[in-house]
Tab-separated table of C-alpha atoms and ligand atoms in Angstrom:
chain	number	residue	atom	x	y	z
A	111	UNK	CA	0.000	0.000	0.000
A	112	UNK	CA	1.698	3.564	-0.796
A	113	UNK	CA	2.317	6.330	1.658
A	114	UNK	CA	2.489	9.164	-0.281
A	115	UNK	CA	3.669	12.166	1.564
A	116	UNK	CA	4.710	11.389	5.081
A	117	UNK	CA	3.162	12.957	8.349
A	118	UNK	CA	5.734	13.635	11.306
A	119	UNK	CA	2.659	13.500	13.713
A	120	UNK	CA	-0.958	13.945	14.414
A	121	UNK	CA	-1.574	16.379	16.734
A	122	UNK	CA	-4.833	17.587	15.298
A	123	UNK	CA	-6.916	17.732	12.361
A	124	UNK	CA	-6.685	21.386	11.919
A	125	UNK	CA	-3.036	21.714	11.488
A	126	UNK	CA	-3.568	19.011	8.746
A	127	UNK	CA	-4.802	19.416	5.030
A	128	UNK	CA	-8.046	17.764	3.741
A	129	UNK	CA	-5.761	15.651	1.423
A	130	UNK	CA	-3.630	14.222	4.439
A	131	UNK	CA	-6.952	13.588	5.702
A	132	UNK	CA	-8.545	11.322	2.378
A	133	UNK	CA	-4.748	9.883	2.188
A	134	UNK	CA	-5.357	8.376	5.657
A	135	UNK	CA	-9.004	7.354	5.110
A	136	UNK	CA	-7.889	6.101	2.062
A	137	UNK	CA	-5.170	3.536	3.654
A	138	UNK	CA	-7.900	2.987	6.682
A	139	UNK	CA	-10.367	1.720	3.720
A	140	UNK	CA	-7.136	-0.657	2.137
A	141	UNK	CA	-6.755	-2.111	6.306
A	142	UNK	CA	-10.300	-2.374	6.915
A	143	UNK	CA	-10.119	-5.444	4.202
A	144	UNK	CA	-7.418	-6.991	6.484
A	145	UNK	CA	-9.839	-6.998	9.462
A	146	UNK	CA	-12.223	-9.094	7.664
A	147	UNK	CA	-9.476	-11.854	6.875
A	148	UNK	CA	-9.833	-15.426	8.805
A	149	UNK	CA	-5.817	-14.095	9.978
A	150	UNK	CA	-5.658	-10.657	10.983
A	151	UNK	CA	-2.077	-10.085	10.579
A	152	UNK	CA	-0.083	-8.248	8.138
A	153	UNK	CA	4.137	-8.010	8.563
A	154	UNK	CA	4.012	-4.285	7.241
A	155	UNK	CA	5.704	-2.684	10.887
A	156	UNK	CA	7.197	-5.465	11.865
A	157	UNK	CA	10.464	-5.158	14.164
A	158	UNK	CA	8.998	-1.709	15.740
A	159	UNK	CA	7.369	-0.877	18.415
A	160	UNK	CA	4.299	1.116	19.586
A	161	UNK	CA	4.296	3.019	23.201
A	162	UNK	CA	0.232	4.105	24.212
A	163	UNK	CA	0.852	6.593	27.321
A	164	UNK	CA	-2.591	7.004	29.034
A	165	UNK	CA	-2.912	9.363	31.740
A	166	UNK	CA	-6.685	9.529	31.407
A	167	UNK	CA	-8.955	6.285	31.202
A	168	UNK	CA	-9.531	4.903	27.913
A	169	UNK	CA	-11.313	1.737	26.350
A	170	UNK	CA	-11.839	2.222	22.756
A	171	UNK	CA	-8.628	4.614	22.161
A	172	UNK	CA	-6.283	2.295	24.163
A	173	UNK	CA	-7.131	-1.071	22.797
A	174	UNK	CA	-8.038	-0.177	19.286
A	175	UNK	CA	-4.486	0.769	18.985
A	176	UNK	CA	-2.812	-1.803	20.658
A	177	UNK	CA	-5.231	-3.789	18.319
A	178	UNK	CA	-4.246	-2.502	15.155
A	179	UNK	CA	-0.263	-2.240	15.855
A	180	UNK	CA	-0.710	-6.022	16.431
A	181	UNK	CA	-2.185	-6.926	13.597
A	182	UNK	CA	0.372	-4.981	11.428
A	183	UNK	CA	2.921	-6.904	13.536
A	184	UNK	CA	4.307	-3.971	15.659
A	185	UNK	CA	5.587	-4.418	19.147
A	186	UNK	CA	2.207	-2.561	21.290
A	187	UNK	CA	3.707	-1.564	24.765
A	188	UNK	CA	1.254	-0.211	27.543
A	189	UNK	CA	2.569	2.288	29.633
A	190	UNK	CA	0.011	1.645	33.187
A	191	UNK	CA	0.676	5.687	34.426
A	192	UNK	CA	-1.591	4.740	37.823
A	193	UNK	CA	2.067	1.918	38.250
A	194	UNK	CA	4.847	4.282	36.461
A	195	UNK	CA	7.294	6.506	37.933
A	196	UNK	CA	4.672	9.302	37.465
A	197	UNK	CA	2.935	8.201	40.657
A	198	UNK	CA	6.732	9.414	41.801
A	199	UNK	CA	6.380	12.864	40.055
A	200	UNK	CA	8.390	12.245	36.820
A	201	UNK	CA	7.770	15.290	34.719
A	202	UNK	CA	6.051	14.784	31.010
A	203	UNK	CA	9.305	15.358	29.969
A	204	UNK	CA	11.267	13.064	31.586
A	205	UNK	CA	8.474	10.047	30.697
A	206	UNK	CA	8.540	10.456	27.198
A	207	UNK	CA	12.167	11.004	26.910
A	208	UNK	CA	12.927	7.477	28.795
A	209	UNK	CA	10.408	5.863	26.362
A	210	UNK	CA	12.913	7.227	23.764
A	211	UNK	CA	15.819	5.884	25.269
A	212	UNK	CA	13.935	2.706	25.560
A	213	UNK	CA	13.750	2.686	21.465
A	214	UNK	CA	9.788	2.916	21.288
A	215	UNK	CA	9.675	4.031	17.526
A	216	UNK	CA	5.799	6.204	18.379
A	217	UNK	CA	4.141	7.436	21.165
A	218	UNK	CA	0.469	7.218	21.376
A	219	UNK	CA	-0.767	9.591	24.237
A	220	UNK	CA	-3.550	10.989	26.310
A	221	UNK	CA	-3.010	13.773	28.927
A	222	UNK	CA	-6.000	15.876	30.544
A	223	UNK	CA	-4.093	18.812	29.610
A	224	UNK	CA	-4.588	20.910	25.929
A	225	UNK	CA	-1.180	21.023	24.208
A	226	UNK	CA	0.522	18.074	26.124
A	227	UNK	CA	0.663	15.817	22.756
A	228	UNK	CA	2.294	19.146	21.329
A	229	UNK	CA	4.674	19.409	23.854
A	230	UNK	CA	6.179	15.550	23.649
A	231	UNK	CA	6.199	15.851	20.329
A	232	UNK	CA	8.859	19.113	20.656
A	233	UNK	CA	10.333	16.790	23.050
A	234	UNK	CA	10.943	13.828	20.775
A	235	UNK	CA	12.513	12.686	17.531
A	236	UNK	CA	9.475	9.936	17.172
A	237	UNK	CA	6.409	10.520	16.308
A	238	UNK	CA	3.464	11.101	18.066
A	239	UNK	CA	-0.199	10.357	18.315
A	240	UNK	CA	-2.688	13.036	19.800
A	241	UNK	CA	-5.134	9.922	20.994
A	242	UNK	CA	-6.830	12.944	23.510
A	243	UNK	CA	-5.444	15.611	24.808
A	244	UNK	CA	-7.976	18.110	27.621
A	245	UNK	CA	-10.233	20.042	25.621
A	246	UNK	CA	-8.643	20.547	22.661
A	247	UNK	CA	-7.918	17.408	19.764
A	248	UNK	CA	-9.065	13.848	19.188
A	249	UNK	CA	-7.752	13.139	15.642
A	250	UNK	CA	-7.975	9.775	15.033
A	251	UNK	CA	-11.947	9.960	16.716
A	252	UNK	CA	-12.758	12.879	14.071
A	253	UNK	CA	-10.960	10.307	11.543
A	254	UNK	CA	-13.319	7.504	12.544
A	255	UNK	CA	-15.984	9.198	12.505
A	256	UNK	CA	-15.669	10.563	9.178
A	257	UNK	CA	-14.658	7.122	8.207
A	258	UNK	CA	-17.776	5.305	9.575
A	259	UNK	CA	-19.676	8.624	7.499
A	260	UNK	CA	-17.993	8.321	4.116
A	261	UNK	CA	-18.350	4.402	4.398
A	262	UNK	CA	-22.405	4.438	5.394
A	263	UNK	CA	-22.880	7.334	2.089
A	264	UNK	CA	-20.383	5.542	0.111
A	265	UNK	CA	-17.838	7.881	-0.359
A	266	UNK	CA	-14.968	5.452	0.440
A	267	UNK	CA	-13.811	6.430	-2.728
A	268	UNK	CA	-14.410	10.336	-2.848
A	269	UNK	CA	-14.436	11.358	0.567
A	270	UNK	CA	-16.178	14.148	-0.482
A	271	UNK	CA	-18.849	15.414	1.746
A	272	UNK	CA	-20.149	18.405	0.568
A	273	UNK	CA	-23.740	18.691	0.932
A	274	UNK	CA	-24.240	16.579	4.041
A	275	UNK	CA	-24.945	18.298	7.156
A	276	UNK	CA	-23.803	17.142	10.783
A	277	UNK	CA	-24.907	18.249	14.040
A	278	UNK	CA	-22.804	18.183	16.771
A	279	UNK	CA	-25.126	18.150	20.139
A	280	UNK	CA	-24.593	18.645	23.794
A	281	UNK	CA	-21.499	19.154	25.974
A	282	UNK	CA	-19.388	21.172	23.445
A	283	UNK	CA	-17.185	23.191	25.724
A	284	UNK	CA	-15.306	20.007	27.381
A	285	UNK	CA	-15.484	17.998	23.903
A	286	UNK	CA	-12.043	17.489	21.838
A	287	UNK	CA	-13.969	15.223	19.511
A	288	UNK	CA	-16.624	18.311	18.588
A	289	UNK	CA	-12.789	20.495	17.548
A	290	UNK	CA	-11.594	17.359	15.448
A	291	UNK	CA	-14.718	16.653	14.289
A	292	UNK	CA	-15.222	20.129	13.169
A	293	UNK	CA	-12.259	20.882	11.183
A	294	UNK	CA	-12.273	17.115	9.794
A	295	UNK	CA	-15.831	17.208	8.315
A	296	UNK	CA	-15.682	20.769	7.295
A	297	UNK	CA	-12.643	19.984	5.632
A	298	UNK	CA	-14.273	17.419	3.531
A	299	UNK	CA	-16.881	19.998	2.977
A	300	UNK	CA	-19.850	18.979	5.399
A	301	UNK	CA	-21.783	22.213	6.941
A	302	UNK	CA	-21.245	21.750	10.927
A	303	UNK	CA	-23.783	22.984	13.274
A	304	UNK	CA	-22.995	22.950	17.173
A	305	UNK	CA	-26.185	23.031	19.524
A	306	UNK	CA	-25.712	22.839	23.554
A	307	UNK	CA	-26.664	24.615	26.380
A	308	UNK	CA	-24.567	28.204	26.831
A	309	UNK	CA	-22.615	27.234	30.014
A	310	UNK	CA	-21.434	24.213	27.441
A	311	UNK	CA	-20.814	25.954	24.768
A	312	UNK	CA	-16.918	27.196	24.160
A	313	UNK	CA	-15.371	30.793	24.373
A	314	UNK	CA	-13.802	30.503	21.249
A	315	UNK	CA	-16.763	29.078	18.721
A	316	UNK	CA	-16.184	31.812	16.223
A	317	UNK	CA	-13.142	30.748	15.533
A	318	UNK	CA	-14.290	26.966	14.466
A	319	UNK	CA	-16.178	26.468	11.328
A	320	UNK	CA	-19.139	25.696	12.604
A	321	UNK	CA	-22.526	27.538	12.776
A	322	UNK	CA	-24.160	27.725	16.542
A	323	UNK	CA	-27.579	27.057	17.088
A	324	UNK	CA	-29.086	28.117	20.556
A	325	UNK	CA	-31.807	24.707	20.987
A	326	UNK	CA	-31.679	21.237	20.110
A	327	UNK	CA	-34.541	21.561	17.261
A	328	UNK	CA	-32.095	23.987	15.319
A	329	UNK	CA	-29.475	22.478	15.686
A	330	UNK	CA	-31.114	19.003	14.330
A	331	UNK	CA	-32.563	20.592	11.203
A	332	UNK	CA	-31.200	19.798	7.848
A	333	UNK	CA	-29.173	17.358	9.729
A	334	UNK	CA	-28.030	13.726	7.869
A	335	UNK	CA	-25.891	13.038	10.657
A	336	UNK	CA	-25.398	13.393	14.123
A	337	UNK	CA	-22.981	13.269	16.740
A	338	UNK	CA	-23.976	13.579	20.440
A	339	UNK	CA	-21.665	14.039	22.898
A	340	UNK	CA	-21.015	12.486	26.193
A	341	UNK	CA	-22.253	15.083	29.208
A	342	UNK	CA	-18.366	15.273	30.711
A	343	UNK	CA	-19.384	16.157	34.418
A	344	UNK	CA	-15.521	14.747	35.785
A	345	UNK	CA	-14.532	17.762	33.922
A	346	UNK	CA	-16.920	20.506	34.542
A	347	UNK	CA	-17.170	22.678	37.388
A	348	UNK	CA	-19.867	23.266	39.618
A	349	UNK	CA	-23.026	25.120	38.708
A	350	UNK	CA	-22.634	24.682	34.612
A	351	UNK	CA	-26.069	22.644	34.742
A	352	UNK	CA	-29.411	22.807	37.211
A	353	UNK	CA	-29.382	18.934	36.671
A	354	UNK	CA	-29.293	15.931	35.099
A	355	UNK	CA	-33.058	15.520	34.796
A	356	UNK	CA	-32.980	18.990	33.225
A	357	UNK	CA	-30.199	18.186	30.571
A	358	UNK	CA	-31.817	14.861	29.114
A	359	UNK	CA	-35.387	16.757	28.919
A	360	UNK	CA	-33.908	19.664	26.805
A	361	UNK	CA	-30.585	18.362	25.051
A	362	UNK	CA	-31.180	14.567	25.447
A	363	UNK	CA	-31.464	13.138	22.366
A	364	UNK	CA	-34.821	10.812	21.932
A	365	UNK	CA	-36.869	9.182	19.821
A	366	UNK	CA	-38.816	11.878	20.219
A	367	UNK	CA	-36.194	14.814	19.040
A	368	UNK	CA	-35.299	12.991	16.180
A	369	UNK	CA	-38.310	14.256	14.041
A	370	UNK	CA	-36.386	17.485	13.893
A	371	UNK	CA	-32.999	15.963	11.775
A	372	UNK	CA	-32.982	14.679	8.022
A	373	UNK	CA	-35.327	11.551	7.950
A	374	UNK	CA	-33.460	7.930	8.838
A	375	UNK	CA	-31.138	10.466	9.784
A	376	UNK	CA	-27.858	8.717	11.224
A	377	UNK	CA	-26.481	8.657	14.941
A	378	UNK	CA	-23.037	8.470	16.340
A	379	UNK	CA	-21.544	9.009	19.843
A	380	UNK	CA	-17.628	8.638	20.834
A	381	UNK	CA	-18.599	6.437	23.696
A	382	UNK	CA	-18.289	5.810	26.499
A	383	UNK	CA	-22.215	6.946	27.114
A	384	UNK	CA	-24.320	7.945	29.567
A	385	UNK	CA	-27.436	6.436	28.524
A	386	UNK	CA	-30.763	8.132	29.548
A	387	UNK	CA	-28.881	11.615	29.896
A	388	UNK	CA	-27.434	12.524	26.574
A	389	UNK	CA	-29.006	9.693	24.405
A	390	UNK	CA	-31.714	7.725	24.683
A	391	UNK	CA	-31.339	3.681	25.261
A	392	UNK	CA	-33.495	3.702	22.030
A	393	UNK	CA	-32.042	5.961	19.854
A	394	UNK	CA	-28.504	4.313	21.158
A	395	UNK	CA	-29.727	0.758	19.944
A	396	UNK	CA	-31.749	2.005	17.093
A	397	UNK	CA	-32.027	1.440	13.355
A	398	UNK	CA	-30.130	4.780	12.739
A	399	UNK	CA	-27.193	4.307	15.073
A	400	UNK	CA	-23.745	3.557	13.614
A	401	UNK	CA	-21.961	3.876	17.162
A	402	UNK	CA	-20.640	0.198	17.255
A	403	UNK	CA	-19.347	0.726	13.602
A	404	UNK	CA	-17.499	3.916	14.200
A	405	UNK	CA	-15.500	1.067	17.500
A	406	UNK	CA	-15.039	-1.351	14.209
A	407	UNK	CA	-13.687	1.328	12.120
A	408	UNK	CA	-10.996	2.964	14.579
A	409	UNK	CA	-9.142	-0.179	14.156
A	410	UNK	CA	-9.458	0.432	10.493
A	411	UNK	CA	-7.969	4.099	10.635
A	412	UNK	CA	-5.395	3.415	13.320
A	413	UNK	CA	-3.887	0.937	11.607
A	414	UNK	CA	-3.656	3.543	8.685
A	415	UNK	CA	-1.869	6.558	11.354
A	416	UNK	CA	0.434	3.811	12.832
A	417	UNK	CA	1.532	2.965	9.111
A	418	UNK	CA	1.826	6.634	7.721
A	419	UNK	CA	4.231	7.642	10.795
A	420	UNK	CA	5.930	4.446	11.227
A	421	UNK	CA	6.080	3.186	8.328
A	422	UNK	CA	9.523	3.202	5.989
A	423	UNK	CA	12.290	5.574	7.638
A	424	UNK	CA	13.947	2.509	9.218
A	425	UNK	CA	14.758	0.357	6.163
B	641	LIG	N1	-14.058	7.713	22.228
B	641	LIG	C1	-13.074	7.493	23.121
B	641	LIG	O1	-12.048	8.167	23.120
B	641	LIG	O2	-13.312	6.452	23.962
B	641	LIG	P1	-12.312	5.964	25.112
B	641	LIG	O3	-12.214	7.067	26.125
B	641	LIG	O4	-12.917	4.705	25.645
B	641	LIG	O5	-10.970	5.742	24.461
């Protein structure tokens, strides 16, 4: 499978073009074949090896990598933080530097703080993976997503999206998928609508490109597709919301609310979710609902990062 032009990392999808973006889906659509083979393995990276760095919890990020550097034959090395010398106050620094010295050939990482995949990769002569970091980036969830989009309107071959509309609904402010999301599916050419309630909503949304609707039924309207968030409450502070009940009745979305998107219009969520707050059980298991896909296809698409920034520069 070719390259093409090399990425040193991915830190974001706004500091990358819309054709880095369609190269990756591109090789995620070539792997996904792989993952329906009776043997899921492929030598393409073998001999190097994979580091995931997790300081926040994970299930899909974590083991969809570890799955996919496996099946391309990479080494996949789990740093446990909660059992690492960060419990003994090694700096960011020093971590990623001894996984370095330790000949890991990429980092994977999530940190609660914005900017801390930036910073290891200044740090480093590796590449890294963003796989989360605070507020600000999820790349390879914005590339699943658009993924598990382009493969349900079958544009696995075009990746073009213009005309299709997605709404992006609920707890904006603490979301890094909504950012990569955002720049990834405008990028492609989808229109973008945000919807949440103010306190949720971020400082800077004029700066995204993204048009902000102020109720749920607006910001479902014209909508093919749409993403609803997971209500973040380890990461908000006090007083952002009266409750819980309050949330689900006016930014929950139901079988009820769905009347107001794009007929058979399709649902995603990043998982994990709260079920009964943000989404309905309903809507969750429905028809319309692609979330299990989008799981499938991050295998799919991180098989295709690990392979564009590991890939030749050893040989
Ligand atoms: N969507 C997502 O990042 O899920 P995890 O936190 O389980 O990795």
């Amino acid at each position: 499978m070719r390259r093409g032009r090399t990425l040193r990392n991915l830190l974001g999808l706004e500091d990358i073009s819309a054709d880095d973006i369609r190269r990756l889906l591109l090789s995620a659509a070539g792997f996904k074949e792989i993952l329906s083979r009776p043997v899921r393995k492929v030598p393409t990276l073998r001999g190097r090896a994979m580091v995931t760095l997790f300081y926040e919890a994970s299930t899909r990020t974590r083991t969809s990598f570890e799955m996919a550097a496996k099946i391309l034959s990479a080494e996949a090395i789990n740093v446990a933080v909660a059992q690492s010398s960060v419990t003994k106050g090694e700096s960011l620094q020093d971590t990623v530097r001894t996984l370095q010295a330790l000949q890991m050939d990429c980092l994977v990482i999530r940190h609660h703080c914005s900017g801390a995949a930036e910073y290891a990769a200044k740090k480093l002569d590796v590449p890294v993976i963003n796989a989360g970091d605070g507020r600000h980036e999820h790349p390879t969830q914005g590339l699943l997503d658009l993924f598990s989009v382009c493969d349900h309107f079958d544009r696995l071959d075009t990746f073009d999206l213009r005309g299709l509309t997605l709404a992006i609904i609920g707890d904006i402010a603490h979301s890094r998928v909504a950012r990569s999301d955002a720049w990834g599916f405008s990028k492609l050419g989808a229109k973008v609508q945000f919807a949440g309630p103010k306190t949720l909503m971020p400082g800077d949304c004029r700066s995204l490109p993204v048009t902000v609707c102020d109720d749920l039924k607006s910001g479902l309207e014209g909508a093919e597709v749409i993403n609803v968030l997971r209500l973040q409450t380890e990461r908000q502070e006090r007083g952002l919301l009266p409750s819980l009940r309050e949330y689900s009745r006016l930014w929950g979305v139901s079988g009820h609310s769905l009347q107001w998107a794009k007929p058979g219009a399709l649902v995603m969520h990043p998982g994990p979710m709260n079920r009964g707050v943000e989404i309905s059980a309903d809507v969750a298991d429905g028809c319309h609902s692609i979330i299990f896909d989008q799981v499938t296809h991050g295998v799919a698409v991180r098989m295709a990062v690990l392979y564009q920034l590991m890939g030749v520069e050893k040989e």
